[in-house]
PDB file of C-alpha atoms in Angstrom:
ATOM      1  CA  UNK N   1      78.718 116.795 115.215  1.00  0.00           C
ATOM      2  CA  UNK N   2      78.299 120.013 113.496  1.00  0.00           C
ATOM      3  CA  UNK N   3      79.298 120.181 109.460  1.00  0.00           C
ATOM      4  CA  UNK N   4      82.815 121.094 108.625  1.00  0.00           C
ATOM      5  CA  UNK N   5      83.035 124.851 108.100  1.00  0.00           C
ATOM      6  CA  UNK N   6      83.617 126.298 104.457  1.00  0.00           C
ATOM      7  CA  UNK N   7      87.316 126.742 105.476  1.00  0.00           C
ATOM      8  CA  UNK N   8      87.788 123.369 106.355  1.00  0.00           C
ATOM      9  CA  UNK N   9      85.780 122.173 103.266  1.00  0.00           C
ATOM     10  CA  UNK N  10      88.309 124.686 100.784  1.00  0.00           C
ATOM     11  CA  UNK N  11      91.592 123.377 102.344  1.00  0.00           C
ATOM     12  CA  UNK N  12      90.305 119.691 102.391  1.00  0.00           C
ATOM     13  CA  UNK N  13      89.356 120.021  98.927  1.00  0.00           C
ATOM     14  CA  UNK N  14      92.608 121.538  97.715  1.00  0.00           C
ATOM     15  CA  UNK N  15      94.913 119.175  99.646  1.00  0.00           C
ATOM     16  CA  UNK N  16      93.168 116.472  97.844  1.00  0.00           C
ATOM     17  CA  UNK N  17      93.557 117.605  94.553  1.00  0.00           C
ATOM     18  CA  UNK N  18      97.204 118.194  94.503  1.00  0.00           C
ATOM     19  CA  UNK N  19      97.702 115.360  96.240  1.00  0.00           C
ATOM     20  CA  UNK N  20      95.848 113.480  93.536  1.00  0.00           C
ATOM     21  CA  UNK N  21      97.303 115.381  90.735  1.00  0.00           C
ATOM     22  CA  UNK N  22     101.115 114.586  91.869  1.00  0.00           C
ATOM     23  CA  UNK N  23     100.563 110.805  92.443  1.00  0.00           C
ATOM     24  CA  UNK N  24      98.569 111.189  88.568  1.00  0.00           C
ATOM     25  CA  UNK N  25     101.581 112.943  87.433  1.00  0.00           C
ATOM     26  CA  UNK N  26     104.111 110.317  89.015  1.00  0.00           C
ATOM     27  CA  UNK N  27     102.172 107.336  87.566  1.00  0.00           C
ATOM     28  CA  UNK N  28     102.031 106.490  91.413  1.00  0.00           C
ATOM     29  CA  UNK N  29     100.396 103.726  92.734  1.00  0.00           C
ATOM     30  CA  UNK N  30      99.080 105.507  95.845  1.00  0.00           C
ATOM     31  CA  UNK N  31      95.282 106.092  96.090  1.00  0.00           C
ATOM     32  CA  UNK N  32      94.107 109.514  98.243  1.00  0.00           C
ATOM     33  CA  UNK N  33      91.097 109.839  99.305  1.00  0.00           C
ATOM     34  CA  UNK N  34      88.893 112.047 101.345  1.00  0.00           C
ATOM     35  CA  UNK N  35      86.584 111.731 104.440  1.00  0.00           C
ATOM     36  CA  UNK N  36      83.982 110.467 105.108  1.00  0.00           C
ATOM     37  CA  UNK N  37      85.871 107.580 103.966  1.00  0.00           C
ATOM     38  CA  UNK N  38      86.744 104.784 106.855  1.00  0.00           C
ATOM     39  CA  UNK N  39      90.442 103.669 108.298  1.00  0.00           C
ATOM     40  CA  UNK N  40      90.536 100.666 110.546  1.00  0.00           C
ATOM     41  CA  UNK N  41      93.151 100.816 112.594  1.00  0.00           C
ATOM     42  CA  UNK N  42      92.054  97.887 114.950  1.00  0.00           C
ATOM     43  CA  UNK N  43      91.197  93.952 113.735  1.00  0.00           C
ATOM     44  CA  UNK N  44      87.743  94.438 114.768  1.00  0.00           C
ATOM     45  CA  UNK N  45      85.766  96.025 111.845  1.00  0.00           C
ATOM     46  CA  UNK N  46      83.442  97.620 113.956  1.00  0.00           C
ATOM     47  CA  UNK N  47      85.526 100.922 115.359  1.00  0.00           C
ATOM     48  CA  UNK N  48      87.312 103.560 112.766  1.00  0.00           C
ATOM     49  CA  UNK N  49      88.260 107.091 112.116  1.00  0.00           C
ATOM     50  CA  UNK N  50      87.360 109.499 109.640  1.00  0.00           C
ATOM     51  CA  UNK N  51      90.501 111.370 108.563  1.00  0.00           C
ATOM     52  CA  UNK N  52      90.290 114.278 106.679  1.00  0.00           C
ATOM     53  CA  UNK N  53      92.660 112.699 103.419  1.00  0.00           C
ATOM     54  CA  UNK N  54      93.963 109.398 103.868  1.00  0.00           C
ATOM     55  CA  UNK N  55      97.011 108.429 101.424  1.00  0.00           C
ATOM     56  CA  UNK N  56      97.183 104.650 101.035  1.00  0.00           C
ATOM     57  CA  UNK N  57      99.876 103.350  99.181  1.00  0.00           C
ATOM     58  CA  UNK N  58      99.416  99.519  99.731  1.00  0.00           C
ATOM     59  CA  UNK N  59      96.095  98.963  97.888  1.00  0.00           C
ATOM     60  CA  UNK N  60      95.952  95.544  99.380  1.00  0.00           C
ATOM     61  CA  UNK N  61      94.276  97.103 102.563  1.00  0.00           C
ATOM     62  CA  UNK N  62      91.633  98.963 100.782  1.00  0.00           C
ATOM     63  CA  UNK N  63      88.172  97.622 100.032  1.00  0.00           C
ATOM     64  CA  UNK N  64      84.659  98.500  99.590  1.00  0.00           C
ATOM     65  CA  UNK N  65      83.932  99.419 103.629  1.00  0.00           C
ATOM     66  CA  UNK N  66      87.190 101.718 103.519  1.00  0.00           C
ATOM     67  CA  UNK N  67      91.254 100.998 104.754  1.00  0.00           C
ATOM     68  CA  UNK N  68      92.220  98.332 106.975  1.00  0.00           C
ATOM     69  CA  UNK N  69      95.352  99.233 108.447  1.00  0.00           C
ATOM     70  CA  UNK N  70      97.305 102.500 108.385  1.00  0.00           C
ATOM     71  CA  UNK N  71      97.519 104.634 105.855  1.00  0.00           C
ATOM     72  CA  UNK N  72     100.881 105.861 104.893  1.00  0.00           C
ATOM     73  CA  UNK N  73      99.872 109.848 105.104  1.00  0.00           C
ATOM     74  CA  UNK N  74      97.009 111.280 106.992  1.00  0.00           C
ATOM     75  CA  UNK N  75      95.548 114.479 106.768  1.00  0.00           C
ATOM     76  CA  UNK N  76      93.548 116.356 109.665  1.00  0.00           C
ATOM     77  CA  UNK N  77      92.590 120.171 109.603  1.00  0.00           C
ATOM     78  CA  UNK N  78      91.260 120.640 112.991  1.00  0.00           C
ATOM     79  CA  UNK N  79      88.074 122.691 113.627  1.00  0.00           C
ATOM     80  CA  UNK N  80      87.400 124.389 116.909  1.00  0.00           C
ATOM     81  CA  UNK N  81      85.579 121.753 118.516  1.00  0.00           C
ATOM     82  CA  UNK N  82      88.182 118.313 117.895  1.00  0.00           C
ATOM     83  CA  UNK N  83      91.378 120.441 119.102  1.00  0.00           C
ATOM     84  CA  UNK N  84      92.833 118.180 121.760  1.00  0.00           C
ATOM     85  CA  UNK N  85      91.059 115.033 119.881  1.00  0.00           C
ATOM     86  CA  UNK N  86      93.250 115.547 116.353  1.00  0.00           C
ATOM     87  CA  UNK N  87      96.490 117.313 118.288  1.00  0.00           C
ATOM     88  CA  UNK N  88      96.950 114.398 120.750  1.00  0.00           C
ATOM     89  CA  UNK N  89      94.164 111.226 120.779  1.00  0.00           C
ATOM     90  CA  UNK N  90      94.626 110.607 117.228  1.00  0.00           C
ATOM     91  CA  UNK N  91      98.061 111.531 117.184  1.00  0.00           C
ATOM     92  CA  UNK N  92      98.731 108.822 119.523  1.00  0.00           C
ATOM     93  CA  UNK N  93      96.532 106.584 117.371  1.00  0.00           C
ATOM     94  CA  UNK N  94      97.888 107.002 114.153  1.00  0.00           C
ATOM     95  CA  UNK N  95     101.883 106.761 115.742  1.00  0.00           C
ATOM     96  CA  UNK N  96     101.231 103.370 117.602  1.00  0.00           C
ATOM     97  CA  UNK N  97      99.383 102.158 114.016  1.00  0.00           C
ATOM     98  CA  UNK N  98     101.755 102.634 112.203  1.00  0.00           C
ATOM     99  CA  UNK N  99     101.012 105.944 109.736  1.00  0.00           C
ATOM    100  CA  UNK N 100     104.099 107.064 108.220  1.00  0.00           C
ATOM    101  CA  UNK N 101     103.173 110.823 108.025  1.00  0.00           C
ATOM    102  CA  UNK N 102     100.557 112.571 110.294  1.00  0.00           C
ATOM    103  CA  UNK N 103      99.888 116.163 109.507  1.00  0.00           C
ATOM    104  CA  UNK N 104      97.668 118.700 111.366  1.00  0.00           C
ATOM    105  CA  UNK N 105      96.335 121.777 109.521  1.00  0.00           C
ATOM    106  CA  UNK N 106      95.162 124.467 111.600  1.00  0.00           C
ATOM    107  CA  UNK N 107      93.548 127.144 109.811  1.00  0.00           C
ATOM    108  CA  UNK N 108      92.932 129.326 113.197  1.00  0.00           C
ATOM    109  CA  UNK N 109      96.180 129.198 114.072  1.00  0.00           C
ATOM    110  CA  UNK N 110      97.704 129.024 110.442  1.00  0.00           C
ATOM    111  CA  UNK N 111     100.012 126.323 111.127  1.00  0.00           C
ATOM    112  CA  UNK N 112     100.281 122.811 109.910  1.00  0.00           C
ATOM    113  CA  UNK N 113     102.250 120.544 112.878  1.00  0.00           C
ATOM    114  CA  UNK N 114     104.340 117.335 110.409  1.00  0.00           C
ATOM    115  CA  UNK N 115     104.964 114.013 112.272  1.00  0.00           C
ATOM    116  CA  UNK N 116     107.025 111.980 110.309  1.00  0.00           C
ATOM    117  CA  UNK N 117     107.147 109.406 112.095  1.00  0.00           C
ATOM    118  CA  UNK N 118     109.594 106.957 109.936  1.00  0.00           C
ATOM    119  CA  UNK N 119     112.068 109.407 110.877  1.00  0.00           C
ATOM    120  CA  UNK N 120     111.040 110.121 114.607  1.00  0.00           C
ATOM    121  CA  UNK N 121     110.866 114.015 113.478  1.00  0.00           C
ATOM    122  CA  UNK N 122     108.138 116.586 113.875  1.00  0.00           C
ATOM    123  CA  UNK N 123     108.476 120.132 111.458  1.00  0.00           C
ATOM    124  CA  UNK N 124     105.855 123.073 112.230  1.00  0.00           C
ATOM    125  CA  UNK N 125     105.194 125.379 109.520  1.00  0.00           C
ATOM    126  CA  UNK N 126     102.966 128.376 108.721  1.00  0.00           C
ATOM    127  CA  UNK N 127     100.876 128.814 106.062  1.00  0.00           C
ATOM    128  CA  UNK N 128     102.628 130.322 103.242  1.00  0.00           C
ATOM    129  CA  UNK N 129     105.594 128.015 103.888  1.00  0.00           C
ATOM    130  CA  UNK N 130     106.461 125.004 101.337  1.00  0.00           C
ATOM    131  CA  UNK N 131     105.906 122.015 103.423  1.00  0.00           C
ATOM    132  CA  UNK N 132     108.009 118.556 102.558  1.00  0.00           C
ATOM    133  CA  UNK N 133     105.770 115.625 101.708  1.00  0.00           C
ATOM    134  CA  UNK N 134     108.153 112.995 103.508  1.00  0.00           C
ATOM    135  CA  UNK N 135     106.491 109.635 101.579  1.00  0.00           C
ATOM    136  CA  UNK N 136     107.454 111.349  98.325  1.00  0.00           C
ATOM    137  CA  UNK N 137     110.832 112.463  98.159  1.00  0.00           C
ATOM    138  CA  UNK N 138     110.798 116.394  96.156  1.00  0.00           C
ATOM    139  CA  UNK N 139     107.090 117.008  96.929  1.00  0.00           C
ATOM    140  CA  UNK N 140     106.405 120.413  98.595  1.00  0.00           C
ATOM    141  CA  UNK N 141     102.756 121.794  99.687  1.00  0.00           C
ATOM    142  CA  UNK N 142     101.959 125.043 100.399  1.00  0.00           C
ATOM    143  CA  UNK N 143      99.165 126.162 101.958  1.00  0.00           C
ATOM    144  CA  UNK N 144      98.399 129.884 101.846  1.00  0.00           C
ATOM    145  CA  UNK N 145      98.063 132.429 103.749  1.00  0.00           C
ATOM    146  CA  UNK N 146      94.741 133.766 102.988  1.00  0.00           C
ATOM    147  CA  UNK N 147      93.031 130.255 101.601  1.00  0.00           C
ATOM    148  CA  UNK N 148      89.649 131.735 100.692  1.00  0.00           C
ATOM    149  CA  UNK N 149      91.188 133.339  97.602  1.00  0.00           C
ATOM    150  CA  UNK N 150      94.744 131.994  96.707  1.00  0.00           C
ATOM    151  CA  UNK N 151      95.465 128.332  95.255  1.00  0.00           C
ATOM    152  CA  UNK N 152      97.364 125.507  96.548  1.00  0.00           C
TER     153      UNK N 152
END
């Protein structure tokens, strides 16, 4: 697989850190963290994903090899070449496991697609837009327009 671009590396980057700095700010108990980091969806040990962020609010599935079970957020900003894998494989994966919240950022289409699965909803929103965080409750994200030079 080719390296993530410098796009994908900026908006990965600054999803994690104001992730991080609201669950700091909250006192949460919630641990993000960012790929290459391993989820185990399956029993077996031996087959897992690399998402983007992962947002893992029962620390009793986390140890040293990575998350065993679902995390209760997931993060994916798709580059060219994992379209149909992130919009509809993993998808699929992360629903029948048992994520909470799946979003999709796509930088080439400025869009981020919102599963919230809890609530059998999907939002889509464009960058620029304040998305709702649906595990915390008053938590917006935007992502902007022209991410090489604005902040999250």
């Amino acid at each position: 697989m080719a390296p993530p671009s410098w796009t994908h590396q900026k908006i990965s980057g600054k999803l994690y850190q104001v992730i991080a700095n609201h669950i700091e700010s909250k006192n949460g108990e919630c641990e993000v963290l960012a790929a290459p980091f391993a989820v185990f969806l399956n029993d077996d040990n031996k087959n897992y994903l690399e998402p983007d962020i992962s947002v893992i609010c029962d620390i009793s599935k986390l140890d040293e090899k990575g998350c065993h079970g679902a995390p209760d957020w997931i993060i994916e900003i798709v580059s060219p070449g994992n379209r149909p894998m992130d919009y509809i494989k993993k998808m699929l994966k992360y629903a029948t496991a048992g994520v909470r919240e799946y979003w999709i950022v796509d930088s080439m289409k400025k869009r981020i697609t919102v599963y919230y699965f809890e609530k059998e909803l999907m939002g889509e929103y464009s960058f620029g837009e304040a998305v709702p965080v649906g595990i915390f409750d008053g938590f917006l994200i935007t992502v902007p327009n022209g991410i090489g030079g604005e902040e999250l």
